[in-house]
Coordinates of C-alpha atoms and ligand atoms in Angstrom, one line a residue:
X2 CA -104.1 12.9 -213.3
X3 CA -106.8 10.4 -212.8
X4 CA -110.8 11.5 -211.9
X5 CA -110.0 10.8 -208.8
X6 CA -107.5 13.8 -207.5
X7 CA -110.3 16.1 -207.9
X8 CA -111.9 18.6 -205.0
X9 CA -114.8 18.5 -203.4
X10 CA -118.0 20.2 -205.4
X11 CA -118.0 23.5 -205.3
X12 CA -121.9 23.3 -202.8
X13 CA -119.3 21.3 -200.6
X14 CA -116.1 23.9 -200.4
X15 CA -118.4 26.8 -200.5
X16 CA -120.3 25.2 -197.4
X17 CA -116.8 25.2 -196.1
X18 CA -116.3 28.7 -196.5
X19 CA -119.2 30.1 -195.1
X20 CA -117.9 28.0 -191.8
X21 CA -114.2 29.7 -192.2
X22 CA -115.8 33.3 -192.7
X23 CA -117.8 33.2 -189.6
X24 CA -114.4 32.4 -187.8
X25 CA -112.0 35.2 -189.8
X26 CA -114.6 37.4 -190.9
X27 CA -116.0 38.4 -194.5
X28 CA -113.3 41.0 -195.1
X29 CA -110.7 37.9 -195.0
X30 CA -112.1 35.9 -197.4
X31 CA -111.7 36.3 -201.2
X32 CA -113.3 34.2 -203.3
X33 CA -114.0 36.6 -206.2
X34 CA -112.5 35.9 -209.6
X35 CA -110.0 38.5 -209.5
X36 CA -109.1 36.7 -206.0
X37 CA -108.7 33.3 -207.7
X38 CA -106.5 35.0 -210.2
X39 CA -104.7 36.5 -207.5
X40 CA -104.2 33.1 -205.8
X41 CA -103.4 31.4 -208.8
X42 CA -99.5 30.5 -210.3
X43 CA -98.2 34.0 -211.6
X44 CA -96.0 32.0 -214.0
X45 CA -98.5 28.9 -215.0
X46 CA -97.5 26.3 -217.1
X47 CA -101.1 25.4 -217.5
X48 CA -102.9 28.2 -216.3
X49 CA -106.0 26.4 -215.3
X50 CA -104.2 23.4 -213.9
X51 CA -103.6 25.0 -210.1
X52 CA -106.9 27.4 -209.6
X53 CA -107.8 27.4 -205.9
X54 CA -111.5 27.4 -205.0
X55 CA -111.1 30.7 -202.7
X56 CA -108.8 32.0 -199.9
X57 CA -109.0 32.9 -196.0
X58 CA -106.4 34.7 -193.8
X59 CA -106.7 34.2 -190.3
X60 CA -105.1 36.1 -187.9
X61 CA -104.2 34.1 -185.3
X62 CA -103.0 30.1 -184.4
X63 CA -106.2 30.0 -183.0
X64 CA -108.5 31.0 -186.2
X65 CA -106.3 28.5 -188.1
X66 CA -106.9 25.6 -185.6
X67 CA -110.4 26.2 -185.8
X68 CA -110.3 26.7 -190.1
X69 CA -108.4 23.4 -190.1
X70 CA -111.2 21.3 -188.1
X71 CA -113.9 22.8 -190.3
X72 CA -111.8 21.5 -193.4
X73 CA -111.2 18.5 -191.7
X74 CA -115.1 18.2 -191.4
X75 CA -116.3 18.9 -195.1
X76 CA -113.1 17.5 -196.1
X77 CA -112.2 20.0 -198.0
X78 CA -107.9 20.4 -199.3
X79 CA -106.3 23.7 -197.9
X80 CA -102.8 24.8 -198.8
X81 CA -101.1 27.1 -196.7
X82 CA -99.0 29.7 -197.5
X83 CA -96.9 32.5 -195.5
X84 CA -96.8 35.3 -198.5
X85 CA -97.3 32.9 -201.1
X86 CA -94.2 34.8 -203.6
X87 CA -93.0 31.6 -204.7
X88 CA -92.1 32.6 -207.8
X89 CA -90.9 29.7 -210.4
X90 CA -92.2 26.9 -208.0
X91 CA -96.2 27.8 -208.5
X92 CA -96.5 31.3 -206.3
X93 CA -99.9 31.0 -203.9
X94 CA -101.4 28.1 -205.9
X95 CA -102.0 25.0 -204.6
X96 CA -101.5 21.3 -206.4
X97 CA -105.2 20.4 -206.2
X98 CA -107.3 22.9 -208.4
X99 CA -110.3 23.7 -206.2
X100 CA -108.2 23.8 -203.1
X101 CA -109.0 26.6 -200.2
X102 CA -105.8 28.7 -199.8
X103 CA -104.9 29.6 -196.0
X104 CA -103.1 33.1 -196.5
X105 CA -101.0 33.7 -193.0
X106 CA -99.3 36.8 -194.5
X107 CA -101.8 38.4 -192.0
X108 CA -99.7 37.6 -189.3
X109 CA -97.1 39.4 -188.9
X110 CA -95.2 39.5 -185.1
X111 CA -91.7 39.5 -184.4
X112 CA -89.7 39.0 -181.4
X113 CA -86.4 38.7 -181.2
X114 CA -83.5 38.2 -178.8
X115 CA -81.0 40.4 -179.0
X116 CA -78.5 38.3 -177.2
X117 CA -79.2 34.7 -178.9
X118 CA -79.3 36.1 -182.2
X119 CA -82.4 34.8 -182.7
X120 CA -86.0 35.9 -184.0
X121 CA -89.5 34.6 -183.5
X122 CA -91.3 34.9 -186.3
X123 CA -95.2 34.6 -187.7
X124 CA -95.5 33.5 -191.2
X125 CA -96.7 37.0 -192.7
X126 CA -92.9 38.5 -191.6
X127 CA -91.5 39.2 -195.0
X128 CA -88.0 39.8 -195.2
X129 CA -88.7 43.3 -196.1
X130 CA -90.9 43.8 -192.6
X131 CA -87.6 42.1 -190.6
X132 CA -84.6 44.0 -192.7
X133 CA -86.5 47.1 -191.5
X134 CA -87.3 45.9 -188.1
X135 CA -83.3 45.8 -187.6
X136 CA -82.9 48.9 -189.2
X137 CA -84.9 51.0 -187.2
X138 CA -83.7 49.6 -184.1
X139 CA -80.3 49.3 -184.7
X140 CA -80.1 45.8 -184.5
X141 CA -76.8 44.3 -185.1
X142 CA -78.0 41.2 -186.7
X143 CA -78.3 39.9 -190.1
X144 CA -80.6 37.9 -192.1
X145 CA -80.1 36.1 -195.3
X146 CA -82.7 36.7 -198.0
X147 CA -82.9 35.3 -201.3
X148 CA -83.0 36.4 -204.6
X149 CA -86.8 37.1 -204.7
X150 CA -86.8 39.2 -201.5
X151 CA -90.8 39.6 -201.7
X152 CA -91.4 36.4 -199.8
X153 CA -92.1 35.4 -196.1
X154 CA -88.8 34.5 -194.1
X155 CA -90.5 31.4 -192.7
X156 CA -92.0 30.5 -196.0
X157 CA -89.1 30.2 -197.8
X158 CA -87.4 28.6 -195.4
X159 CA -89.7 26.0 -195.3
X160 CA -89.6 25.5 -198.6
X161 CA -86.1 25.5 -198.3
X162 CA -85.2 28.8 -200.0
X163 CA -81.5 29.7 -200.4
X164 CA -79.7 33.2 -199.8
X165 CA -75.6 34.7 -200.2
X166 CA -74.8 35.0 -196.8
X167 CA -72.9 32.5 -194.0
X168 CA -76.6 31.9 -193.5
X169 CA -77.4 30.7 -197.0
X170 CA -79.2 27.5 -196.4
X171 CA -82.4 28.9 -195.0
X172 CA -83.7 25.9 -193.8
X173 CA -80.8 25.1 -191.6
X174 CA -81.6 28.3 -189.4
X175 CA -84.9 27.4 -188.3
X176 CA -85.0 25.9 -184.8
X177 CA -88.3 25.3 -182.9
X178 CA -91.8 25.4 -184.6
X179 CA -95.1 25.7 -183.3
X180 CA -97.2 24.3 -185.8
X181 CA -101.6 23.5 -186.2
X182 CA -101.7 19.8 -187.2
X183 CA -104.5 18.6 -189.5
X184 CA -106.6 17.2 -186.8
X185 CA -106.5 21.1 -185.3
X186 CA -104.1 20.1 -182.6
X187 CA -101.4 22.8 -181.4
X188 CA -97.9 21.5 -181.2
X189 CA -94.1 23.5 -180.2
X190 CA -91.4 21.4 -181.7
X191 CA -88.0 21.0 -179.7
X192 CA -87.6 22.5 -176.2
X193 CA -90.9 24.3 -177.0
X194 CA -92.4 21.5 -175.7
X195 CA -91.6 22.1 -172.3
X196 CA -94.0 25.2 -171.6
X197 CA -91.2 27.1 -169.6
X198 CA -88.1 26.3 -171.7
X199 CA -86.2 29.1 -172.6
X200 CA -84.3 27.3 -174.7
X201 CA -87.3 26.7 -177.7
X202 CA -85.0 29.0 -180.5
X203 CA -81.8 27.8 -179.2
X204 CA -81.8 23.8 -179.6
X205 CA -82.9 22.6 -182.9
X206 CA -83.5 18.7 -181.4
X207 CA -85.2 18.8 -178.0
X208 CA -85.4 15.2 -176.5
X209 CA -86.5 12.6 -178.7
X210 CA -87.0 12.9 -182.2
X211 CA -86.3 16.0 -184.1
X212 CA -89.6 17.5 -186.0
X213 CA -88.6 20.8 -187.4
X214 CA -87.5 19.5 -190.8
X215 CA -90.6 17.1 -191.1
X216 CA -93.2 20.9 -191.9
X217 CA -90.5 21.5 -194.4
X218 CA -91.6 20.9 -198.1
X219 CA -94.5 18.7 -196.8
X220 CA -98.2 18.4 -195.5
X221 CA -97.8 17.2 -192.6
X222 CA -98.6 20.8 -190.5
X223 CA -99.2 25.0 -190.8
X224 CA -96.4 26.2 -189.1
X225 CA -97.8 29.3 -187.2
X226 CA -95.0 30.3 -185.6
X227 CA -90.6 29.5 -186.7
X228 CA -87.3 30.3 -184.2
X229 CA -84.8 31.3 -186.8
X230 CA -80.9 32.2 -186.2
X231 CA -79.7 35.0 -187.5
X232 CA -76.6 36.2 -188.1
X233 CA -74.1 38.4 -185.8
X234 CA -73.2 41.6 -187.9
X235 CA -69.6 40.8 -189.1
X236 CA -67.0 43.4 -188.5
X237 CA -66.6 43.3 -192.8
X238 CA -67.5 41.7 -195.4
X239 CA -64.2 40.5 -198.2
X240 CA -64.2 38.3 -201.4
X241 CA -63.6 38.4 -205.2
X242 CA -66.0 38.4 -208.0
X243 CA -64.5 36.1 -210.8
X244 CA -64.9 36.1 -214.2
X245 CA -64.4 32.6 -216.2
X246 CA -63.8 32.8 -219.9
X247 CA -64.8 29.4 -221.3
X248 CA -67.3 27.1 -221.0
X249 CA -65.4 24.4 -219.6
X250 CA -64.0 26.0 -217.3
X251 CA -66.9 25.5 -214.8
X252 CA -65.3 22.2 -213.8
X253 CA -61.8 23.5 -212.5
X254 CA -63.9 26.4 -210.8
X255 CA -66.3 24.2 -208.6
X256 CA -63.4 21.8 -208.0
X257 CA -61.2 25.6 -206.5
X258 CA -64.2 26.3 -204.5
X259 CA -65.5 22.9 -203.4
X260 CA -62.9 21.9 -201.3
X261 CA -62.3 25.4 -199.7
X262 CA -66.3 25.5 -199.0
X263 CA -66.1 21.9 -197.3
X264 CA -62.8 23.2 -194.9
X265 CA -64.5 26.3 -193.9
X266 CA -62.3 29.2 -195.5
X267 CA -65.5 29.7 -197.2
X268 CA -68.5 29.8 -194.9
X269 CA -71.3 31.4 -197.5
X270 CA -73.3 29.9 -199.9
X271 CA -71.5 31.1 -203.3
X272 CA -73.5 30.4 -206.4
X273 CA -71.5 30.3 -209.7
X274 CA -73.8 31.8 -213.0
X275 CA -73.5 31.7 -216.4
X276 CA -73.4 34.6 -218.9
X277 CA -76.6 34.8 -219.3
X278 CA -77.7 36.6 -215.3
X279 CA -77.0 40.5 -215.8
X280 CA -79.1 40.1 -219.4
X281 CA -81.7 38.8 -218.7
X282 CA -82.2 41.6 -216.0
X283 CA -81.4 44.7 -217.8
X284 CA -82.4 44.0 -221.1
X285 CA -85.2 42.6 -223.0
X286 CA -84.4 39.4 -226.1
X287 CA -85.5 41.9 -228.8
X288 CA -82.7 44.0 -228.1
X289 CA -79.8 41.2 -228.8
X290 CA -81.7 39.0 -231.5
X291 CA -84.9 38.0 -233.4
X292 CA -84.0 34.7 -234.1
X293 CA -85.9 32.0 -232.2
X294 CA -84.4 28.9 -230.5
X295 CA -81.7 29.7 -228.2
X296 CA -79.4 32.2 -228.1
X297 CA -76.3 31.9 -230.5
X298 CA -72.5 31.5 -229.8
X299 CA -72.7 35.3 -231.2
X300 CA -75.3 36.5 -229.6
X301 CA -73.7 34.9 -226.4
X302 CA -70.4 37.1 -227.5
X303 CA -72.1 40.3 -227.9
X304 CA -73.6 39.7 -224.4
X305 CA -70.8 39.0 -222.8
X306 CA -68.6 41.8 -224.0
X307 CA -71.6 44.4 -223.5
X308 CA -71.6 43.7 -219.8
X309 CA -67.6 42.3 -219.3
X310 CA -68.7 39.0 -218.4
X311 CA -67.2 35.6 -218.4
X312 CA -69.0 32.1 -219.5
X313 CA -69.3 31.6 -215.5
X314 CA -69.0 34.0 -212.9
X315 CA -68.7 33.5 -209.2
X316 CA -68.8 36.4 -206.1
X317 CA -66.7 34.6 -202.8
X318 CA -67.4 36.8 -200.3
X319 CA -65.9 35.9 -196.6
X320 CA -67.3 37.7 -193.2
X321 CA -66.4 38.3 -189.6
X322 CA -63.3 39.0 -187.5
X323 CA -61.2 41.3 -189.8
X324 CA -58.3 39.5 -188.9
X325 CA -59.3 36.2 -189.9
X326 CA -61.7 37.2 -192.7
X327 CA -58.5 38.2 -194.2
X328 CA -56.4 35.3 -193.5
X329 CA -59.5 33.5 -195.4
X330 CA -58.6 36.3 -198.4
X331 CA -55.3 35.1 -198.7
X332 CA -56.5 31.7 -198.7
X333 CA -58.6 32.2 -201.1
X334 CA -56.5 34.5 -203.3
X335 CA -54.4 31.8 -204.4
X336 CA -56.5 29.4 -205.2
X337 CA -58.1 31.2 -207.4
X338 CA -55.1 32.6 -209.3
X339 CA -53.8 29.3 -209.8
X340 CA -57.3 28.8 -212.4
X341 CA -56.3 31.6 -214.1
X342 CA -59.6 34.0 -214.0
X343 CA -60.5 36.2 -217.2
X344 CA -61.0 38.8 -214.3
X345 CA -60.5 38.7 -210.3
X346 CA -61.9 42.0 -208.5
X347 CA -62.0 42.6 -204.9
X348 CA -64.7 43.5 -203.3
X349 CA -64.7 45.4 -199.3
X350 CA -67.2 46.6 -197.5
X351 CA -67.6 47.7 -193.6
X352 CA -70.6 48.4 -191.7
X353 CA -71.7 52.0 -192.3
X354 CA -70.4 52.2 -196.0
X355 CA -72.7 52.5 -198.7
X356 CA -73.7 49.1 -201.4
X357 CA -75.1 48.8 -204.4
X358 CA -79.1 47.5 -204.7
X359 CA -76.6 44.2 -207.3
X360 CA -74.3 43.9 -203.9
X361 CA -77.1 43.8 -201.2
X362 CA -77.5 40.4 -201.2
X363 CA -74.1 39.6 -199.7
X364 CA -74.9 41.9 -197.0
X365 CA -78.5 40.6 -196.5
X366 CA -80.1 43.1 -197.7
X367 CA -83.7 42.2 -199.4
X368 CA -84.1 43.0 -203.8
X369 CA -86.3 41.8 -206.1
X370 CA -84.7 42.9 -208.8
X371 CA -83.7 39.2 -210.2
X372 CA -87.3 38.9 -211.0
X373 CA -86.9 41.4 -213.6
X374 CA -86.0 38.2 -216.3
X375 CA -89.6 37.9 -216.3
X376 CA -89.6 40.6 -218.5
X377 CA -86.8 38.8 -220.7
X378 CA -89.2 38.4 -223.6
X379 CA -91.1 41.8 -223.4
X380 CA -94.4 40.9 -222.5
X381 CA -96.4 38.4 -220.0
X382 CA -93.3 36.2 -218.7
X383 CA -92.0 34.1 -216.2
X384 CA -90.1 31.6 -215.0
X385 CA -89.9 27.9 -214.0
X386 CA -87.2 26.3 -211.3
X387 CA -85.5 22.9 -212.4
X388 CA -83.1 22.2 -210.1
X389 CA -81.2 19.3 -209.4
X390 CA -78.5 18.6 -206.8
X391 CA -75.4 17.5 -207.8
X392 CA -72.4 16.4 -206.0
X393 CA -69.7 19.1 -205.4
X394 CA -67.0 17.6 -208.4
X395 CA -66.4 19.2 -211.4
X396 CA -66.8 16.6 -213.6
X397 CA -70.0 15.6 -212.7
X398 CA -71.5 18.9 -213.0
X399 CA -69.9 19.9 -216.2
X400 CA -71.6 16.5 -218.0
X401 CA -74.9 17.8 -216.1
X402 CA -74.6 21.0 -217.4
X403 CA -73.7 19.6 -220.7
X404 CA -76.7 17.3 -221.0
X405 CA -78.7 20.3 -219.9
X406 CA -77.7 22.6 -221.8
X407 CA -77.5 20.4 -225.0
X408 CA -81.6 19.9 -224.0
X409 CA -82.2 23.7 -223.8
X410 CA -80.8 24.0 -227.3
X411 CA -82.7 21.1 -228.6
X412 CA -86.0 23.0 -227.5
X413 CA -85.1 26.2 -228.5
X414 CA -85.0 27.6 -224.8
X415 CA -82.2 30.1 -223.3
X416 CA -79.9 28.6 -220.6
X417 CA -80.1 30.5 -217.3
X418 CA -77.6 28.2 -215.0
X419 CA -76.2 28.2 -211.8
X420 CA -74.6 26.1 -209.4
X421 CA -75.0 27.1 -205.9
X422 CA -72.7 25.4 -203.3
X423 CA -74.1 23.4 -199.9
X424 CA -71.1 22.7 -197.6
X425 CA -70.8 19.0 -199.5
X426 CA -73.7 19.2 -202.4
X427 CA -74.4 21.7 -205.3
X428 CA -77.7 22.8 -205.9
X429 CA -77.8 23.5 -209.6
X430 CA -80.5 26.6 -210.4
X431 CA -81.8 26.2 -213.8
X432 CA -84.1 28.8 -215.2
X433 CA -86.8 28.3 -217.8
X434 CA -87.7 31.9 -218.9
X435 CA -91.4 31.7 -220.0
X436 CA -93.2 33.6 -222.7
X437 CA -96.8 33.9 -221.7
X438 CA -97.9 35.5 -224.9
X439 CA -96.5 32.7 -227.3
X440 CA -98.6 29.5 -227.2
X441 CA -96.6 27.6 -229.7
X442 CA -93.2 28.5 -227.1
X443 CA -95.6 27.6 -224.3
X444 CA -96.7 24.0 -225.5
X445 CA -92.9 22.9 -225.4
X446 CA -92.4 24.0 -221.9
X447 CA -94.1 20.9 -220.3
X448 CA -92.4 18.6 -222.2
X449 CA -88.9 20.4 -221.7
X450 CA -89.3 20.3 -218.1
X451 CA -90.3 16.9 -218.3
X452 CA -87.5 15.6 -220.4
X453 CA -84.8 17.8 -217.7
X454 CA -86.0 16.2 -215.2
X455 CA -85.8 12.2 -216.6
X456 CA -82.2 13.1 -217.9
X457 CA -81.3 14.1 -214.5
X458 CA -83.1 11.2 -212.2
X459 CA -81.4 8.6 -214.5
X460 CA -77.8 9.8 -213.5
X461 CA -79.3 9.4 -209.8
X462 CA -80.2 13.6 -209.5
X463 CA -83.4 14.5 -208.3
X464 CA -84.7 17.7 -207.5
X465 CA -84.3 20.1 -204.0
X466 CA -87.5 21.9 -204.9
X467 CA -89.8 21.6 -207.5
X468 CA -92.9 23.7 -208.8
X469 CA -96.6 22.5 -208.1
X470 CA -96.6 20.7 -211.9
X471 CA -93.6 18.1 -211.3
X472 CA -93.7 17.5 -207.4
X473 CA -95.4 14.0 -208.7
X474 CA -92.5 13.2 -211.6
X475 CA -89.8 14.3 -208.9
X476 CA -91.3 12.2 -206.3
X477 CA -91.6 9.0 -209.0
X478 CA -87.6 9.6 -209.4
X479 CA -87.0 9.2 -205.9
X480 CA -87.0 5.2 -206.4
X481 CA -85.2 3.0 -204.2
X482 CA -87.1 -0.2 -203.0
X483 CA -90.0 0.4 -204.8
X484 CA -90.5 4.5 -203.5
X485 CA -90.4 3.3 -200.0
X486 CA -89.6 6.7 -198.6
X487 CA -92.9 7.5 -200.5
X488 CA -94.7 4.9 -199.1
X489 CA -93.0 6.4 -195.5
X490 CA -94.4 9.9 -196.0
X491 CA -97.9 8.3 -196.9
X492 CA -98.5 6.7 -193.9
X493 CA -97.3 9.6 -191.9
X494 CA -99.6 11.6 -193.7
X495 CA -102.5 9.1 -193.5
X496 CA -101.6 8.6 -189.7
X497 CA -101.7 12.7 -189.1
X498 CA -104.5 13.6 -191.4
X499 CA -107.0 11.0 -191.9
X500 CA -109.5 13.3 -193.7
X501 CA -106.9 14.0 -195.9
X502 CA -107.0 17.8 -196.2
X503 CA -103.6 19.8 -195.9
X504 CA -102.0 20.6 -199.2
X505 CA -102.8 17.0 -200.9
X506 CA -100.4 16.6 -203.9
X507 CA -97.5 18.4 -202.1
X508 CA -94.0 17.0 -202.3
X509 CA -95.7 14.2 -204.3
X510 CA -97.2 13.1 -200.5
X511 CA -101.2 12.5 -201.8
X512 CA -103.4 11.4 -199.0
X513 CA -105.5 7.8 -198.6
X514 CA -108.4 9.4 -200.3
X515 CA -106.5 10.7 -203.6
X516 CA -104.2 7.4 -203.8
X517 CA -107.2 5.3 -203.1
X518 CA -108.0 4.4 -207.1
X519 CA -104.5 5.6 -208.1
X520 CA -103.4 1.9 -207.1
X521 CA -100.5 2.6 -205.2
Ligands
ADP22 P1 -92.7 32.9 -200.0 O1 -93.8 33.9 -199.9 O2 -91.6 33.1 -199.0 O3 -92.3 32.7 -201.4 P2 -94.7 30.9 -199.7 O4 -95.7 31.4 -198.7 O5 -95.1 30.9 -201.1 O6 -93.3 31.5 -199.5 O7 -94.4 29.4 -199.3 C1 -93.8 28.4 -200.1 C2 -94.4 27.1 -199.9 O8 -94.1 26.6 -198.6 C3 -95.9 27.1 -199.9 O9 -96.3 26.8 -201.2 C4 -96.3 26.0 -199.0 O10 -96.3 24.7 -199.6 C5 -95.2 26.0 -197.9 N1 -95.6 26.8 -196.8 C6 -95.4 28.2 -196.7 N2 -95.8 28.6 -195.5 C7 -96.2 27.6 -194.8 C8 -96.7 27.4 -193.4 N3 -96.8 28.4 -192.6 N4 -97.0 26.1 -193.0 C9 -96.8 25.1 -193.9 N5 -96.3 25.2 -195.1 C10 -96.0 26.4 -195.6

């Protein structure tokens, strides 16, 4: 990055601060050390690269109006954040090193209706806080949570998080925002415009254009409040886990599921995973090898048979109306045979029965136990995302995963896959397990992710999400006539936030004053 995507002194963003502590209060602002450790990427590529100034959590829309006008006066960079658990994609920390962190996890109110199926939630709900919230009052609705359950409900759907359930796509079941723009204005998206409407969580377009996807993945707004759908509690919940013995056979799997994902027999979100899932999760490297570079065709053997697994995996899990849940079954039943699985086991549940903590997610129930591959190398780990969307054919994806995989091996890295199914796109979950307390493994990280994502923009696949290090490189890959969607999202920003101050650098959308020398 050039000289000139750099903060503000620190006499300048600590000026700043003393202005945002007489609005929140001392006791919400940390600007220790230990804070900016605390704010900073858990799993850091380059740990210095992303370390904010400080952070304040305000407690209300109001407090964050009037944090974001003194910002807007010292023009100082803020990056908001709901609960800041982004694990893989840069956790709390924000692209621009020096950058103030607004931490909403503070607030923390729900309301829901009971009859829409629908909740309001503030930014600090995590899906812990709302999982319980139904529990205790015998709510009959679901939510959909994803694999790191930790995280705010709004957060990750904003940055478009992805769970098991009907209700996978998290992003699709937000409807009506109220959101602080960067000049401190307060704006409800949708029919929240109209102050009476009690139609705000109900309509996701309103009259006129439709805003709530334009706060998602950008830096446009701080979404204060989200309307999200939730899910009617199905009457039970069917489906097969499947076991797939060879590598190729990922093709005629995703071309079995595609099509029955597309027509509706399967309304979830089923995300096929390679060998590699359950151990990574229940067992450490040490235990299977102590060979560096990535794991061998044995190794991969003696993993499999240890835990019964195939090369690919899949659980198809359908829910509702008994009747027609089953019809679905059926449906699915033969498809599936006609693939020839290693293994095809049932799976039934109803509400009141017991799951297992490995099952919960089909039944939106919140875990965090996925995170445990962290702990894949034994000491100080983590993980990075790279994940590029694919279309939902079989060939395409198995030459994806090929070239992929053939890079992972070419760096020494271990291949955690999985291809997780929209209703007409793939989103393909890649993995890259870190070890913290190897610098020679380290240094190859960058330019591994680097070369992943190249590969994949020059076969026309760019990246649903990224992490705070490649939002640039992602952005450069989406191309066509000369990155005018770029150039689209710059001048919205420019138009909404002329002192250029809410999370510069995300999505690759860098305000006037960063691009100014960048000669763009
Ligand atoms: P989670 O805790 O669910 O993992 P985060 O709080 O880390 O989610 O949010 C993920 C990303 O989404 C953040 O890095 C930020 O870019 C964006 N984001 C989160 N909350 C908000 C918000 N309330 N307004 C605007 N952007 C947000």
């Amino acid at each position: 990055m050039t000289q000139n995507r750099k903060p503000p002194s620190a006499a300048v963003l600590d000026r700043a601060l003393k202005a945002m502590t007489a609005i929140v209060g001392a006791d919400a602002v940390f600007a220790t050390d230990q804070d900016r450790d605390t704010y900073s990427d858990r799993f850091p590529v380059d740990p210095k690269a992303h370390r904010p100034h400080a952070a304040v959590a305000p407690l209300t829309a109001e407090e964050v109006q009037a944090i974001v006008r003194v910002a807007a006066e010292h023009k100082v960079p803020l990056w908001p954040i709901s609960r800041g658990k982004n694990f893989g994609y840069g956790t709390a920390a924000p692209v621009l090193a020096g950058s103030i962190v607004v931490d909403l996890s503070r607030m923390k109110k729900i309301e829901i209706d009971v009859e829409n199926a629908t909740v309001l939630l503030e930014p600090g709900v995590g899906f812990y806080d709302l999982y319980d919230y139904l529990q205790s009052n015998k709510i009959p609705l679901w939510l959909s949570v994803p694999g790191n359950s930790w995280g705010s409900v709004i957060g990750n759907a904003l940055d478009r998080g992805l769970g098991y359930t009907p209700y996978g796509e998290h992003t699709r079941n937000l409807c009506g925002l109220e959101v602080v723009l960067p000049d401190g204005d307060l704006v409800r998206t949708g029919m929240g415009a109209m102050s009476k409407a009690p139609t705000w969580n109900l309509h996701k377009y309103g009259f006129g254009p439709a805003w709530d996807q334009l706060f998602a993945q950008s830096n446009f707004g701080i979404v204060t409040k989200a309307g999200m759908w939730l899910m009617p509690a199905p009457e039970c919940v069917l489906g097969f886990d499947v076991e797939m013995d060879r590598f190729e056979d990922l093709e005629p799997l995703i071309d079995t599921i595609g099509p029955l994902r597309r027509e509706g027999v399967l309304q979830q979100s089923p995300t096929i995973g390679n060998y590699f899932r359950a151990a990574n999760i229940l067992t450490t490297r040490k235990q299977w090898t102590d060979q560096p570079g990535s794991l061998s065709d044995e190794v991969i053997a003696a993993i499999r048979k240890q835990f019964g697994l195939g090369w690919w995996g899949v659980s198809l899990r359908v829910y509702g109306r008994e009747t027609v849940a089953k019809a679905n079954l059926d449906i699915l039943e033969k498809a599936l045979k006609a693939i020839h699985p290693m293994s095809l086991k049932p799976f039934e549940w109803r509400p009141g029965q017991p799951f297992s903590p490995t099952q919960g997610g089909w039944m939106g129930a919140p875990m965090t136990f996925p995170m445990q591959n962290a702990n894949w190398f034994g000491g100080r780990g983590g993980h990075v995302g790279f994940s590029p969307v694919l279309p939902q054919s079989g060939k395409l994806c198995m030459e994806q995963c090929r070239r992929a995989y053939a890079r992972y091996k070419e760096y020494g890295m271990d291949y955690q896959a999985s291809f997780a199914f929209g209703e007409r796109h793939i989103l393909n979950v890649n993995s890259v397990l870190l070890n913290l307390d190897d610098a020679a493994f380290m240094a190859k990280v960058d330019p591994f992710l680097r070369t992943l994502i190249t590969d994949a923009a020059q076969h026309g696949y760019g990246e649903y999400r990224a992490h705070i290090d490649y939002m640039d490189l992602i952005s450069d890959g989406y191309d066509f006539n000369n990155h005018a969607l770029r150039r689209l999202n710059e001048r919205v920003k420019d138009a909404l936030d002329p002192a250029g101050i809410l999370a510069p650098g995300k999505s690759g959308i860098w305000p006037k004053a960063y691009r100014a020398k960048e000669g763009k």
